[in-house]
XYZ file of C-alpha atoms in Angstrom:
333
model
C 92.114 38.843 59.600
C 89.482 38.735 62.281
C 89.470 35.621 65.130
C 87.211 33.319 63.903
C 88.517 33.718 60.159
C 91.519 33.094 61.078
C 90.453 29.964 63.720
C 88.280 28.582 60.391
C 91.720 28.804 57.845
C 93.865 26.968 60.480
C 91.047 23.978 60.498
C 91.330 24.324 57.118
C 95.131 24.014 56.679
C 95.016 21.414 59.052
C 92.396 19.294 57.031
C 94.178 19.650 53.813
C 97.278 18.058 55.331
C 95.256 14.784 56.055
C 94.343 12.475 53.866
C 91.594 10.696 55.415
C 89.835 14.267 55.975
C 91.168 16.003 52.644
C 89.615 13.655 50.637
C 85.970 13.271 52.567
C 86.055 17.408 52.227
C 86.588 16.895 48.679
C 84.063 13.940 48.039
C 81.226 16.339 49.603
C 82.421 19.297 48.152
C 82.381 17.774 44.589
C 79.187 16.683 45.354
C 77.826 19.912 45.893
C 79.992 21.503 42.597
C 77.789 18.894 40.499
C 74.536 19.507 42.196
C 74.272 15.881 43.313
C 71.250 16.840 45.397
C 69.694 17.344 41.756
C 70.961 14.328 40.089
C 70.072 11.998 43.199
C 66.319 13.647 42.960
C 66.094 12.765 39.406
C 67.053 9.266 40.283
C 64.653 9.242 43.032
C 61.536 10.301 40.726
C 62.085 7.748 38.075
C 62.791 5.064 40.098
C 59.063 6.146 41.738
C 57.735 6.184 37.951
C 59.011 2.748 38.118
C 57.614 0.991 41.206
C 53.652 2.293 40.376
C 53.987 0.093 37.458
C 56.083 -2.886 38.991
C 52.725 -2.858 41.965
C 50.402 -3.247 39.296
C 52.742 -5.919 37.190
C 52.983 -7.474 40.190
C 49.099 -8.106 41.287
C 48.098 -9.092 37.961
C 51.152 -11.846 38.110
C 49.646 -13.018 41.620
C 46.678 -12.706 40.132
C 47.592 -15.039 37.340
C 49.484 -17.385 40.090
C 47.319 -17.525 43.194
C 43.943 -18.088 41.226
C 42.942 -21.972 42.461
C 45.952 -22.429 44.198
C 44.433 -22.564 48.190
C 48.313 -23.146 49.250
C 50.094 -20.325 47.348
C 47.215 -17.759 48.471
C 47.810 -18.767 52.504
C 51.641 -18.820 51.545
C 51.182 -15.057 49.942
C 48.745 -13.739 53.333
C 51.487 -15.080 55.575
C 54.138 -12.845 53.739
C 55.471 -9.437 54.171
C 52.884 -8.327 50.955
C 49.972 -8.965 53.453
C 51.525 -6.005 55.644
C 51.313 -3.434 53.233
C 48.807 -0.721 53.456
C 45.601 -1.138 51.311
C 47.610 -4.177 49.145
C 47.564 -6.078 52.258
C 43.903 -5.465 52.916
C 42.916 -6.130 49.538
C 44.660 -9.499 49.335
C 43.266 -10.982 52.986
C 39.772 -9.749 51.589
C 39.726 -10.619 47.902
C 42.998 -13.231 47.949
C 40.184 -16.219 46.919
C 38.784 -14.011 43.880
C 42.172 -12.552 42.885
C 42.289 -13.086 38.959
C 45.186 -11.995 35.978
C 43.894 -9.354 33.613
C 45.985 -9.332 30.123
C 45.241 -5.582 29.871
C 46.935 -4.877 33.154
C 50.062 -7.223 32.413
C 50.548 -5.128 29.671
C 50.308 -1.692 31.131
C 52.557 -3.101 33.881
C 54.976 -4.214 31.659
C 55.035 -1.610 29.410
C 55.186 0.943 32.707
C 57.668 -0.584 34.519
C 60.216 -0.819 31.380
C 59.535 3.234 30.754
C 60.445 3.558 34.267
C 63.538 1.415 34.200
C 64.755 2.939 31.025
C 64.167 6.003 32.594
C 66.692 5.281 35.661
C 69.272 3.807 33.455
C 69.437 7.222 31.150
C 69.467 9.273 34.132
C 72.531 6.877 35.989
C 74.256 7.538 32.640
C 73.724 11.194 32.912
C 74.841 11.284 36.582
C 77.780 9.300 35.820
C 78.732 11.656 32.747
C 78.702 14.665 35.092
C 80.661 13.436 38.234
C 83.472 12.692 35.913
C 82.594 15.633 33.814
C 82.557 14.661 30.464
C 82.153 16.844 28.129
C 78.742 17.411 26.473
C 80.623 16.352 22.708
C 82.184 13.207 23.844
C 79.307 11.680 25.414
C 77.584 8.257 23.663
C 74.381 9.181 21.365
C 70.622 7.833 22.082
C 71.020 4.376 20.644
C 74.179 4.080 22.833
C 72.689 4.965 26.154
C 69.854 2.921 25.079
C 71.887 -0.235 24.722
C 73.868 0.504 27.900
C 70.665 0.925 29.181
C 69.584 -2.545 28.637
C 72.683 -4.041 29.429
C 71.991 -2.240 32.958
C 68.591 -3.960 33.256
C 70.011 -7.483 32.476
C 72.647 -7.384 34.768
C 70.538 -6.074 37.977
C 68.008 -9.030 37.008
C 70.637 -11.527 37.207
C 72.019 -9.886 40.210
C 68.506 -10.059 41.783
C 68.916 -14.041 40.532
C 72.022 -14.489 42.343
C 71.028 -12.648 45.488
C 67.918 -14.859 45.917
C 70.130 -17.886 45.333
C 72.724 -16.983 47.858
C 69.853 -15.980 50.473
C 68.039 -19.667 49.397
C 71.522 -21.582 50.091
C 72.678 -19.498 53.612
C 68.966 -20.212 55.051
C 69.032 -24.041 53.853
C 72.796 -24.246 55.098
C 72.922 -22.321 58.844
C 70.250 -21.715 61.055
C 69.903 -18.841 63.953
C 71.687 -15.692 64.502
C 74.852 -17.078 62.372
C 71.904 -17.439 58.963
C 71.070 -13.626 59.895
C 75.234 -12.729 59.875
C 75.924 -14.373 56.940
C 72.897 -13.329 55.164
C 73.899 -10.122 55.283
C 77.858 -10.792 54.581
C 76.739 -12.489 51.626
C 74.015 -9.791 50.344
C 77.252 -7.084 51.213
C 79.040 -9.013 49.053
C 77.055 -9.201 45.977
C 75.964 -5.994 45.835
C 78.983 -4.803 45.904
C 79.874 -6.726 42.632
C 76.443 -5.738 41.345
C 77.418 -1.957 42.049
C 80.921 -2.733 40.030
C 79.617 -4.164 37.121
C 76.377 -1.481 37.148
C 79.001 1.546 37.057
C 81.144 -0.283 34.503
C 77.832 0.102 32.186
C 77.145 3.514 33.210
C 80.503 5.015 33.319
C 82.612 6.350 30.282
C 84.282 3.521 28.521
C 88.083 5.311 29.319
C 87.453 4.580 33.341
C 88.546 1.164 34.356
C 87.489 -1.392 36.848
C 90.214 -0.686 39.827
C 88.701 3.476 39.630
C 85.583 2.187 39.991
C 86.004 -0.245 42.817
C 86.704 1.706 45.965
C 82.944 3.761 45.572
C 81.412 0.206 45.188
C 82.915 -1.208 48.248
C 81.485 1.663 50.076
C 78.067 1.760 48.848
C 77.597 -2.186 48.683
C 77.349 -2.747 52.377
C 75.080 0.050 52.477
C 72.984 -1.085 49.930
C 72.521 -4.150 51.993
C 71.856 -1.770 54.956
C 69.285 -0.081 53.114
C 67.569 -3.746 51.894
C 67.664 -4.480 55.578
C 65.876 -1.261 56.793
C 62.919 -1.195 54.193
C 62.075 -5.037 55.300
C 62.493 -3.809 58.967
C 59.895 -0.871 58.273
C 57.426 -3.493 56.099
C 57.450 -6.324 58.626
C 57.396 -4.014 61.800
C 56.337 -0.264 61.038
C 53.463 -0.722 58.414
C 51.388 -3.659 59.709
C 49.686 -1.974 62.461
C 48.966 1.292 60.177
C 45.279 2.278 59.035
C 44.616 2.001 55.684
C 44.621 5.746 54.660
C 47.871 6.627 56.809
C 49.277 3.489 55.838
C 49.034 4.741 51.870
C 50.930 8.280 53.051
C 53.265 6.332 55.252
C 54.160 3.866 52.317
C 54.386 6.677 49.676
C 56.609 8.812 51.578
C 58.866 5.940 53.139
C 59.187 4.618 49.637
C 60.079 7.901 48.292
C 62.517 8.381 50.935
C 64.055 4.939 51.016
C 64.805 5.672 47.151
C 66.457 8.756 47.715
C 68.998 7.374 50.396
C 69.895 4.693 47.616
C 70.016 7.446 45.480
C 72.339 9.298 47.553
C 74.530 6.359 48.138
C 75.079 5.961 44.343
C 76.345 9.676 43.596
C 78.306 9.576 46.677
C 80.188 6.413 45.594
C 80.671 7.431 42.037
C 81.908 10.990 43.548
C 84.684 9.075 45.415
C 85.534 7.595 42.479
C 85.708 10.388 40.727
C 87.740 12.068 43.729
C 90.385 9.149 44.012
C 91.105 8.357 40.556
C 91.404 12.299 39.399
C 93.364 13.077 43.014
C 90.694 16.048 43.358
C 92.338 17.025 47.098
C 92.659 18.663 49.276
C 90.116 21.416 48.779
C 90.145 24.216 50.084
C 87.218 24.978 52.505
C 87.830 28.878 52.683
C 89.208 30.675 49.034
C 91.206 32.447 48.208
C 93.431 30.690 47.698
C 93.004 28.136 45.905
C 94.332 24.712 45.980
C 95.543 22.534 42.959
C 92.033 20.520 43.576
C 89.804 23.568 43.118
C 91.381 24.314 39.874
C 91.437 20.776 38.508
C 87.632 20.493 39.560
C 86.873 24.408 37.795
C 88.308 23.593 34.960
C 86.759 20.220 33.973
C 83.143 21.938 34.950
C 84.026 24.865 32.260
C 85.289 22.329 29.924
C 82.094 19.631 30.724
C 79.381 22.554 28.673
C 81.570 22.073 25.500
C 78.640 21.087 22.889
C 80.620 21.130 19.383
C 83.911 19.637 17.983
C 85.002 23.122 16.770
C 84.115 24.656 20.760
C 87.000 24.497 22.910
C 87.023 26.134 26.290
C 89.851 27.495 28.057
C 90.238 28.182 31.716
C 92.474 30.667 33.037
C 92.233 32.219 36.619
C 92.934 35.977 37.902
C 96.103 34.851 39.678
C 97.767 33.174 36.643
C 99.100 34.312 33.141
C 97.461 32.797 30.000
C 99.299 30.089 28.635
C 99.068 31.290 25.428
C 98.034 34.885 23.955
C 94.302 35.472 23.032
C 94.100 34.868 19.072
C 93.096 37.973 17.744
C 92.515 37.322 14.165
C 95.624 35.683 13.522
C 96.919 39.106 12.111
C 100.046 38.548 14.917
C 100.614 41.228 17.137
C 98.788 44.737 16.750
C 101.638 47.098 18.646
């Protein structure tokens, strides 16, 4: 064994015998065992899908609201929507002439759902393969379609209930102690609107208390996340030109919904790590530890298809628990 192999296994040893680090080691390096870079991009690009359509939805609606109404069109140029890039221009130029179009509410609509619908299959799919379910046991199309609109009714009363709170902390305190408990509150319910998302998305066998230490995690950063977009709206964007403004909004929004992306494998990873005790793992192998193996075999075990398929896992350093079946003739010496 060389120096710096044998520096790297002592760091290793010594993170497998802490907790704390063990399990962060084993929350990234499940994370990279089911591609989560893959699943979070898949998230990101339908949750894109989605937003093209919820833009258009949403000038038609202000088209439908703002037309003869002096007072809601100053109240809409004096909002953060009169900072974006080419929206923004649009609406100071044409806010007096903005009309609804039916055609456009419905091609909103319409879009937006396929985009939504879109996000909640592939949640479902991410959540199926962090706690590697396998491919027979997993719910059909009309399933994941009804979980998928369960998903879509709980974020819009979620969105409901954040508004409300944010409505009642501004009315109710006043200065830096509204900003503080704006944010305590939003922490708050997103991190019950993360709960009861991954108790839709999850497998029906993984209970509320699994769930909950991912969600307490990724609900303050959610709110983190809220808090940075409006920062980059109100502050970044509003002195842009028009064309670099359209770049700078496409690729902030693109990355914005990857980070939340990110966030949502990561919690459901911890999840997955805590409930299943998937540590310590080991950073150098051989050998390897009773969390490798747990994690190898429910991967092998995750591409079973059929009822009559059954995989077993066996590794080099360990005898077979039971005899390959060769014909059920018995032995052959």
């Amino acid at each position: 064994m060389n120096p710096v192999e044998r520096i790297l296994r002592a760091a290793d040893r010594a993170q497998q015998r802490h907790t704390a680090t063990a399990v962060v080691i084993g929350v990234v390096k499940k994370y990279g065992d089911d591609r989560g870079g893959l699943l979070a991009a898949l998230i990101t690009y339908y949750g894109f899908v989605a937003l093209i359509p919820l833009l258009l939805l949403l000038s038609t609606v202000l088209g439908f609201v703002l037309h003869g109404h002096p007072d809601a069109q100053h109240a809409v140029l004096n909002s953060a929507l009169a900072d974006f890039p080419i929206i923004g221009d649009q609406l100071r130029q044409n806010v007096h002439s903005l009309r609804g179009s039916g055609p456009a509410l419905a091609i909103g609509t319409v879009g937006m759902l396929y985009g939504a619908l879109g996000i909640a299959q592939v949640l479902q799919h991410t959540m199926a393969e962090v706690w590697n379910v396998p491919g027979v046991k997993r719910p059909g199309y009309w399933p994941r379609l009804a979980r998928s609109l369960a998903l879509l009714v709980i974020l819009g009363i979620g969105l409901l209930v954040a508004t409300a709170a944010a409505s009642l902390v501004a009315t109710t305190l006043a200065g830096p102690a509204a900003h503080a408990g704006a944010l305590v509150l939003s922490a708050l319910v997103n991190t019950a609107l993360c709960l009861a998302c991954f108790q839709v998305l999850t497998p029906r066998r993984i209970g509320a208390r699994d769930l909950l230490p991912g969600c307490v995690v990724a609900g303050p950063l959610f709110t983190l996340l809220q808090a940075f977009g409006a920062i980059l709206v109100t502050h970044q964007l509003r002195h842009a030109t028009q064309v670099y403004g359209f770049f700078g909004t496409v690729i902030g929004l693109l990355s914005w919904l990857y980070l939340a992306a990110e966030v949502t494998v990561y919690a459901a990873e911890t999840n997955a790590v805590l409930a299943r005790r998937l540590w310590p793992r080991a950073l150098i192998q051989p050998p390897l530890t009773a969390g490798d193996r747990k994690v190898l075999e429910s991967i092998a075990r995750q591409e079973e298809r059929r009822p009559e398929e059954h995989i077993d896992v066996n590794f080099d350093d360990e005898r077979p628990t039971q005899p390959p079946d060769v014909g059920g003739q018995g032995s052959l010496l």
